[in-house]
CSV table of C-alpha atoms in Angstrom, one decimal:
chain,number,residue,atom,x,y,z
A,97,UNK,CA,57.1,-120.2,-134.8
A,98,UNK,CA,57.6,-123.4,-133.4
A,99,UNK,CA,61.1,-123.6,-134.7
A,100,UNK,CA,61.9,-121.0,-133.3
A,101,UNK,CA,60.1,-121.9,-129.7
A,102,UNK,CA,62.1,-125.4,-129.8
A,103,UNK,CA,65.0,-123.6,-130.3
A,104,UNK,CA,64.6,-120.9,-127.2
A,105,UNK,CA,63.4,-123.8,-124.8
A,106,UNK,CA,66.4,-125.9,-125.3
A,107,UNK,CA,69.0,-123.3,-125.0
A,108,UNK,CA,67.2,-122.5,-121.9
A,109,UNK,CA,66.9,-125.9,-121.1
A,110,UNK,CA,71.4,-126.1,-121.9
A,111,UNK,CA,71.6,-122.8,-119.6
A,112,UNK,CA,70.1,-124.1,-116.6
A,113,UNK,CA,72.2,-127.7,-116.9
A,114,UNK,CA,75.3,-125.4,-117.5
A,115,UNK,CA,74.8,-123.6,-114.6
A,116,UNK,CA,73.9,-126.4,-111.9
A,117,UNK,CA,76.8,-127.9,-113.6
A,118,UNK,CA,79.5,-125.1,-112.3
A,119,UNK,CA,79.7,-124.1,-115.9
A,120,UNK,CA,79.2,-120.5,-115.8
A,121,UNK,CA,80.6,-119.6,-119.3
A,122,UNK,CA,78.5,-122.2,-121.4
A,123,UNK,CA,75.4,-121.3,-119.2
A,124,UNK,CA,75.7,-117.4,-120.0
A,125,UNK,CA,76.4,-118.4,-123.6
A,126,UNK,CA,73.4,-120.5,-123.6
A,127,UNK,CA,71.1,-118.8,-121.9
A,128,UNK,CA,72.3,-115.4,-124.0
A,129,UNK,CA,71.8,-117.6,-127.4
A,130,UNK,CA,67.9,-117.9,-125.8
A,131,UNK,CA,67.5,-114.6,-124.8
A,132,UNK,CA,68.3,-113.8,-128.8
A,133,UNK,CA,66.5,-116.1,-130.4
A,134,UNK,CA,63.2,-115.2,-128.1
A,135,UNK,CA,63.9,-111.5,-128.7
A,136,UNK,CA,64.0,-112.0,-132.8
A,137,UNK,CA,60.7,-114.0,-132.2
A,138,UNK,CA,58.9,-111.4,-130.5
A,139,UNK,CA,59.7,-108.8,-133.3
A,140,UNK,CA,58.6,-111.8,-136.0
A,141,UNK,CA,55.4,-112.4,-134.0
A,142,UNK,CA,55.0,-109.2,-133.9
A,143,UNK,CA,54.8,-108.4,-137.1
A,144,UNK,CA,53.0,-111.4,-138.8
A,145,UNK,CA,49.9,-110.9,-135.9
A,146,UNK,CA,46.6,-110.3,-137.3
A,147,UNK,CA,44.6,-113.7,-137.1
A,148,UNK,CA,43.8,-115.5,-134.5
A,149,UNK,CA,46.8,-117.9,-135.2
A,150,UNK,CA,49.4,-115.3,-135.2
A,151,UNK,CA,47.7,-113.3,-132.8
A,152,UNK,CA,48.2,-116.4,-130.2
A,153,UNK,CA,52.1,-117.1,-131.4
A,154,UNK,CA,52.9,-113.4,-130.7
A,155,UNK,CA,51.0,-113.7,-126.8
A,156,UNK,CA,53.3,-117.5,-126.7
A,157,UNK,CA,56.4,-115.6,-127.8
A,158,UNK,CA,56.3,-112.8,-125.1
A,159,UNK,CA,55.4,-114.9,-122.4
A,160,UNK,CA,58.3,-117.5,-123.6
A,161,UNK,CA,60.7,-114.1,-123.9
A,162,UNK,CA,59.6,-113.1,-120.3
A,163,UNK,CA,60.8,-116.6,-119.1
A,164,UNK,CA,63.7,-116.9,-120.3
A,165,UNK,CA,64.5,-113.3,-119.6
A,166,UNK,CA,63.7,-114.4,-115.9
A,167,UNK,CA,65.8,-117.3,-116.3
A,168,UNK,CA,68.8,-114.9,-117.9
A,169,UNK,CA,68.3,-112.4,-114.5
A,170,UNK,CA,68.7,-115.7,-112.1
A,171,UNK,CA,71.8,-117.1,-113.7
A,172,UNK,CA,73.1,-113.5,-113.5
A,173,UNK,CA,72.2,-113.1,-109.8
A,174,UNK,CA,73.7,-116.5,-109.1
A,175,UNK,CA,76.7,-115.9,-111.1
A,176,UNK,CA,77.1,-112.6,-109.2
A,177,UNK,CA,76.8,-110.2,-112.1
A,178,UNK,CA,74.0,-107.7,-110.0
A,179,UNK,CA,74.3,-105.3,-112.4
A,180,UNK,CA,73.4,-107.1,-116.0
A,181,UNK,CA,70.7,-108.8,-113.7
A,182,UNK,CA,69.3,-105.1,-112.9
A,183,UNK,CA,69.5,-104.1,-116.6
A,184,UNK,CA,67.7,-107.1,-117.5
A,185,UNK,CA,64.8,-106.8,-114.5
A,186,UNK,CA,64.4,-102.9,-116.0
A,187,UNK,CA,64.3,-104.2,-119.8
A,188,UNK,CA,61.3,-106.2,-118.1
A,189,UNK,CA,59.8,-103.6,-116.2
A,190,UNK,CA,59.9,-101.5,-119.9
A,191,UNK,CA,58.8,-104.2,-122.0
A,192,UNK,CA,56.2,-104.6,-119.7
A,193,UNK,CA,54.5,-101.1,-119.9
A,194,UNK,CA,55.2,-101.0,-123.9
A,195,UNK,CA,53.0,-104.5,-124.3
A,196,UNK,CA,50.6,-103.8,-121.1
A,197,UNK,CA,50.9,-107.4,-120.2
A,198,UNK,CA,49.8,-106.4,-116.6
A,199,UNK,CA,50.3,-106.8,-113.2
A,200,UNK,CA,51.8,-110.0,-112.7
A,201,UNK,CA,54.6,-109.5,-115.0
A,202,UNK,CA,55.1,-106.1,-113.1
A,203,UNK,CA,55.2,-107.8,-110.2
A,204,UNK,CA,57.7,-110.2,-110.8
A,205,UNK,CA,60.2,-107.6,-112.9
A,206,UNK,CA,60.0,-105.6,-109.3
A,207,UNK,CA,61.0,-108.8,-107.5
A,208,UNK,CA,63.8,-109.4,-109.7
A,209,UNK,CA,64.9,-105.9,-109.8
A,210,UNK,CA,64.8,-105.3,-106.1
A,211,UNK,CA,66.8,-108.8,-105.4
A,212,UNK,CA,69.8,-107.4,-108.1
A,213,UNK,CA,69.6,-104.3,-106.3
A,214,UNK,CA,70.4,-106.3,-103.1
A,215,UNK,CA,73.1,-107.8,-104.5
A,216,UNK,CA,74.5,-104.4,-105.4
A,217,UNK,CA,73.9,-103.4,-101.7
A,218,UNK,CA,71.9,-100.8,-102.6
A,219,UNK,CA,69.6,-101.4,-100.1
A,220,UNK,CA,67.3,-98.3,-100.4
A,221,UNK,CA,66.1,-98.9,-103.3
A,222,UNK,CA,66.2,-102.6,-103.0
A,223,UNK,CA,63.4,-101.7,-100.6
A,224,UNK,CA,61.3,-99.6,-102.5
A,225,UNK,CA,61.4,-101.9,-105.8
A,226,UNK,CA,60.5,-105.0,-103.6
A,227,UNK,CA,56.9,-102.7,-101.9
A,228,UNK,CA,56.3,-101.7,-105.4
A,229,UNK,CA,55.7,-105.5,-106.0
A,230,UNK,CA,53.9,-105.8,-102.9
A,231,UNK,CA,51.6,-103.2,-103.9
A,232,UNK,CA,50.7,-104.3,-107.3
A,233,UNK,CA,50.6,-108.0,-106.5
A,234,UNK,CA,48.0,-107.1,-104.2
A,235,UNK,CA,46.4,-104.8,-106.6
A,236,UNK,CA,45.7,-107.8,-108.5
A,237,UNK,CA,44.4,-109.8,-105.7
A,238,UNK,CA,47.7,-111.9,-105.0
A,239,UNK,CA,47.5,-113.9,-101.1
A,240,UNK,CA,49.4,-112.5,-98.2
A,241,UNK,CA,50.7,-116.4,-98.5
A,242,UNK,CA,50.7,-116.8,-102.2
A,243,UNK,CA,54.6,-117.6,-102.9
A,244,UNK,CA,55.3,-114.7,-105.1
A,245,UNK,CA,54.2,-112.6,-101.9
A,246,UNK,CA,56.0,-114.7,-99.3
A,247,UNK,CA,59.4,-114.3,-102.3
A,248,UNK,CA,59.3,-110.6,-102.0
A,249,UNK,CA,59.0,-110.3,-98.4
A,250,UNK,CA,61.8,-112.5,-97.9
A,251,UNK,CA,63.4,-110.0,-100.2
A,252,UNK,CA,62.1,-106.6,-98.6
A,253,UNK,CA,63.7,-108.4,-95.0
A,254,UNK,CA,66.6,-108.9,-96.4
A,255,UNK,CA,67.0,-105.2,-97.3
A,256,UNK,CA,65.4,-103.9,-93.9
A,257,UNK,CA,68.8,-106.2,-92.7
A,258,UNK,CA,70.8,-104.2,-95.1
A,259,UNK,CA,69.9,-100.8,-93.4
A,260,UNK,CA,69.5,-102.3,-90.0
A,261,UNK,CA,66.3,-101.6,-89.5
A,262,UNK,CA,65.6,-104.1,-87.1
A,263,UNK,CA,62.1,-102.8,-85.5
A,264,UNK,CA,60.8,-102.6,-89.3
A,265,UNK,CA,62.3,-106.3,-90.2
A,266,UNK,CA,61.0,-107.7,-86.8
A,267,UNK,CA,57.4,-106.8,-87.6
A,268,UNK,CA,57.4,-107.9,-91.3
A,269,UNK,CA,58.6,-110.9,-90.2
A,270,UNK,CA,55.7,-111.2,-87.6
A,271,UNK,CA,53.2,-110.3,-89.9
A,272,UNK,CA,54.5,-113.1,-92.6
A,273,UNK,CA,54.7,-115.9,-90.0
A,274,UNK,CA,50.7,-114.7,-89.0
A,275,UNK,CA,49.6,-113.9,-92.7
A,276,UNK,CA,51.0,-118.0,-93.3
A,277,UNK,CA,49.0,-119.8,-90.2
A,278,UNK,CA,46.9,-121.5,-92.5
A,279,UNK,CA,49.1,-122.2,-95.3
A,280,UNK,CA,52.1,-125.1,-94.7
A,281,UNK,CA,53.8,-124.5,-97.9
A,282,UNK,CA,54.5,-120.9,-97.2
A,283,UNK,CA,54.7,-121.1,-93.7
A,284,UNK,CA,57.5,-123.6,-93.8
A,285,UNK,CA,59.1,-120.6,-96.4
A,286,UNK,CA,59.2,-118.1,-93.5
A,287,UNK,CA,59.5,-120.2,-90.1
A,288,UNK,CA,63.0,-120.2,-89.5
A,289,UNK,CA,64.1,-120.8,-85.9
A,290,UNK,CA,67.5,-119.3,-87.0
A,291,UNK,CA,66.0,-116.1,-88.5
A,292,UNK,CA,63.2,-115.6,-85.6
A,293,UNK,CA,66.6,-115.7,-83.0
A,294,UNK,CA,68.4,-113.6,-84.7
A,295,UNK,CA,65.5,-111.4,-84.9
A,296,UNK,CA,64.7,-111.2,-81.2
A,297,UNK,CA,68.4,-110.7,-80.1
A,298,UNK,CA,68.3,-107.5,-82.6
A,299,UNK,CA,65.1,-106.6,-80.6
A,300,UNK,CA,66.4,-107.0,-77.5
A,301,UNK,CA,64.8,-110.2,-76.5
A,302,UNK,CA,67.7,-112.4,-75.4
A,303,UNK,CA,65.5,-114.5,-73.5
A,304,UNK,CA,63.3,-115.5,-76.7
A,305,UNK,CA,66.7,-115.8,-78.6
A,306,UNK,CA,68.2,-118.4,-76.4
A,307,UNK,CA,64.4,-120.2,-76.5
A,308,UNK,CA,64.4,-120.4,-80.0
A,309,UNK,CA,68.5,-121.2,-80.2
C-alpha cells in the first residue's frame, strides 16, 4: 500500500511541475500514470479490506484516487480538453454514489463538472450542476463563505454571464459580497471592483459603474 501511495503522489507531484512548467504532454502523461496507479490501488484495497488495517488503506486509497482524479480534471480544464475533464468530474460523481463517500465529495464532483461544462459553453447545464453543489454543500452544513461555496458561485456567475442573465448574476453577486462581510478571505474572493462595474452597467446603473471604474 504504501508503495503504491509513494508512487501515485509523485506522479502527481511530476504532473503539477509539468504543467506550471508549460509542459502539457509530460503533465498529462504524468498525471494519467497517477490516475492508473491510484485506480489499480483502489481495486487492491478493495479487495484485501477486512481488518482494521486494510480497512483504513482502502478509506486512504479512495480519498488519494479522488485527489488525484481532481488534480487529472484541473490539468484537463487548464489544458482546455472540457470534455475529458467532464468525463472525469462524472466518473466522480459515479464513483461517488457506488462507495457512498458522501456529500462533500458530491459537492466537489458537481463543481468540477459544472466548471468543464463551462468550458464547453454549455451554459445550461453548467448552471444546474453548479446549484446541485450548492444544494448539497449546504445540506451538509457548508458556510455561505466557506471557500468551496464562494468557488461554486463564482462558477454558477460565470454561467448566469454565459446566458446573459444579468438580473440573476447581479443578485448572486449581491448576496456573496453580503453572505462574506465577516469573512476577509472570502470576501477578498468575490470583491472585485471590475466585476461589480461590469455588473451595474449590465443593470443599467451607469452612474455606479463609472463610481466603481
Amino acid at each position: 500500500h504504501l508503495v503504491a501511495y509513494t508512487a501515485v503522489a509523485t506522479e502527481e507531484l511530476r504532473a503539477v511541475l509539468l504543467q506550471g512548467q508549460n509542459d502539457p504532454d509530460g503533465a498529462l502523461a504524468a498525471i494519467r500514470r497517477a490516475l492508473d496507479t491510484s485506480l489499480a490501488e483502489v481495486g487492491r484495497a478493495r479487495q484485501a479490506a477486512g481488518s482494521a488495517r486494510t480497512d483504513l488503506e482502502y478509506d486512504a486509497a479512495i480519498r488519494q484516487r479522488n485527489n488525484v482524479m481532481g488534480t487529472t480534471a484541473w490539468i484537463y480544464f487548464a489544458q482546455g480538453r472540457n470534455e475529458e475533464a467532464e468525463g472525469i468530474a462524472r466518473l466522480g460523481l459515479r464513483l461517488a454514489a457506488e462507495e457512498r463517500t458522501g456529500g462533500g465529495t458530491v459537492a466537489f464532483w458537481h463543481e468540477r463538472l459544472a466548471q468543464a461544462l463551462l468550458g464547453e459553453r454549455r451554459f445550461e447545464e453548467a448552471a444546474a450542476s453548479a446549484d446541485e453543489a450548492l444544494a448539497v454543500l449546504r445540506a451538509s452544513g457548508a458556510g455561505e463563505s466557506s471557500v468551496r461555496t464562494v468557488l461554486t458561485q463564482t462558477i454558477l456567475l460565470q454561467a448566469l454571464f454565459g446566458r446573459e442573465r444579468w438580473a440573476e448574476a447581479d443578485r448572486l453577486a449581491g448576496g456573496m459580497r453580503a453572505a462574506t462581510t465577516g469573512d476577509r478571505t472570502a470576501r477578498g474572493m468575490v470583491d472585485n471592483p471590475v466585476l461589480q462595474a461590469f455588473l451595474h452597467l449590465k443593470n443599467n446603473r451607469p452612474g455606479q459603474a463609472r463610481e466603481r471604474i
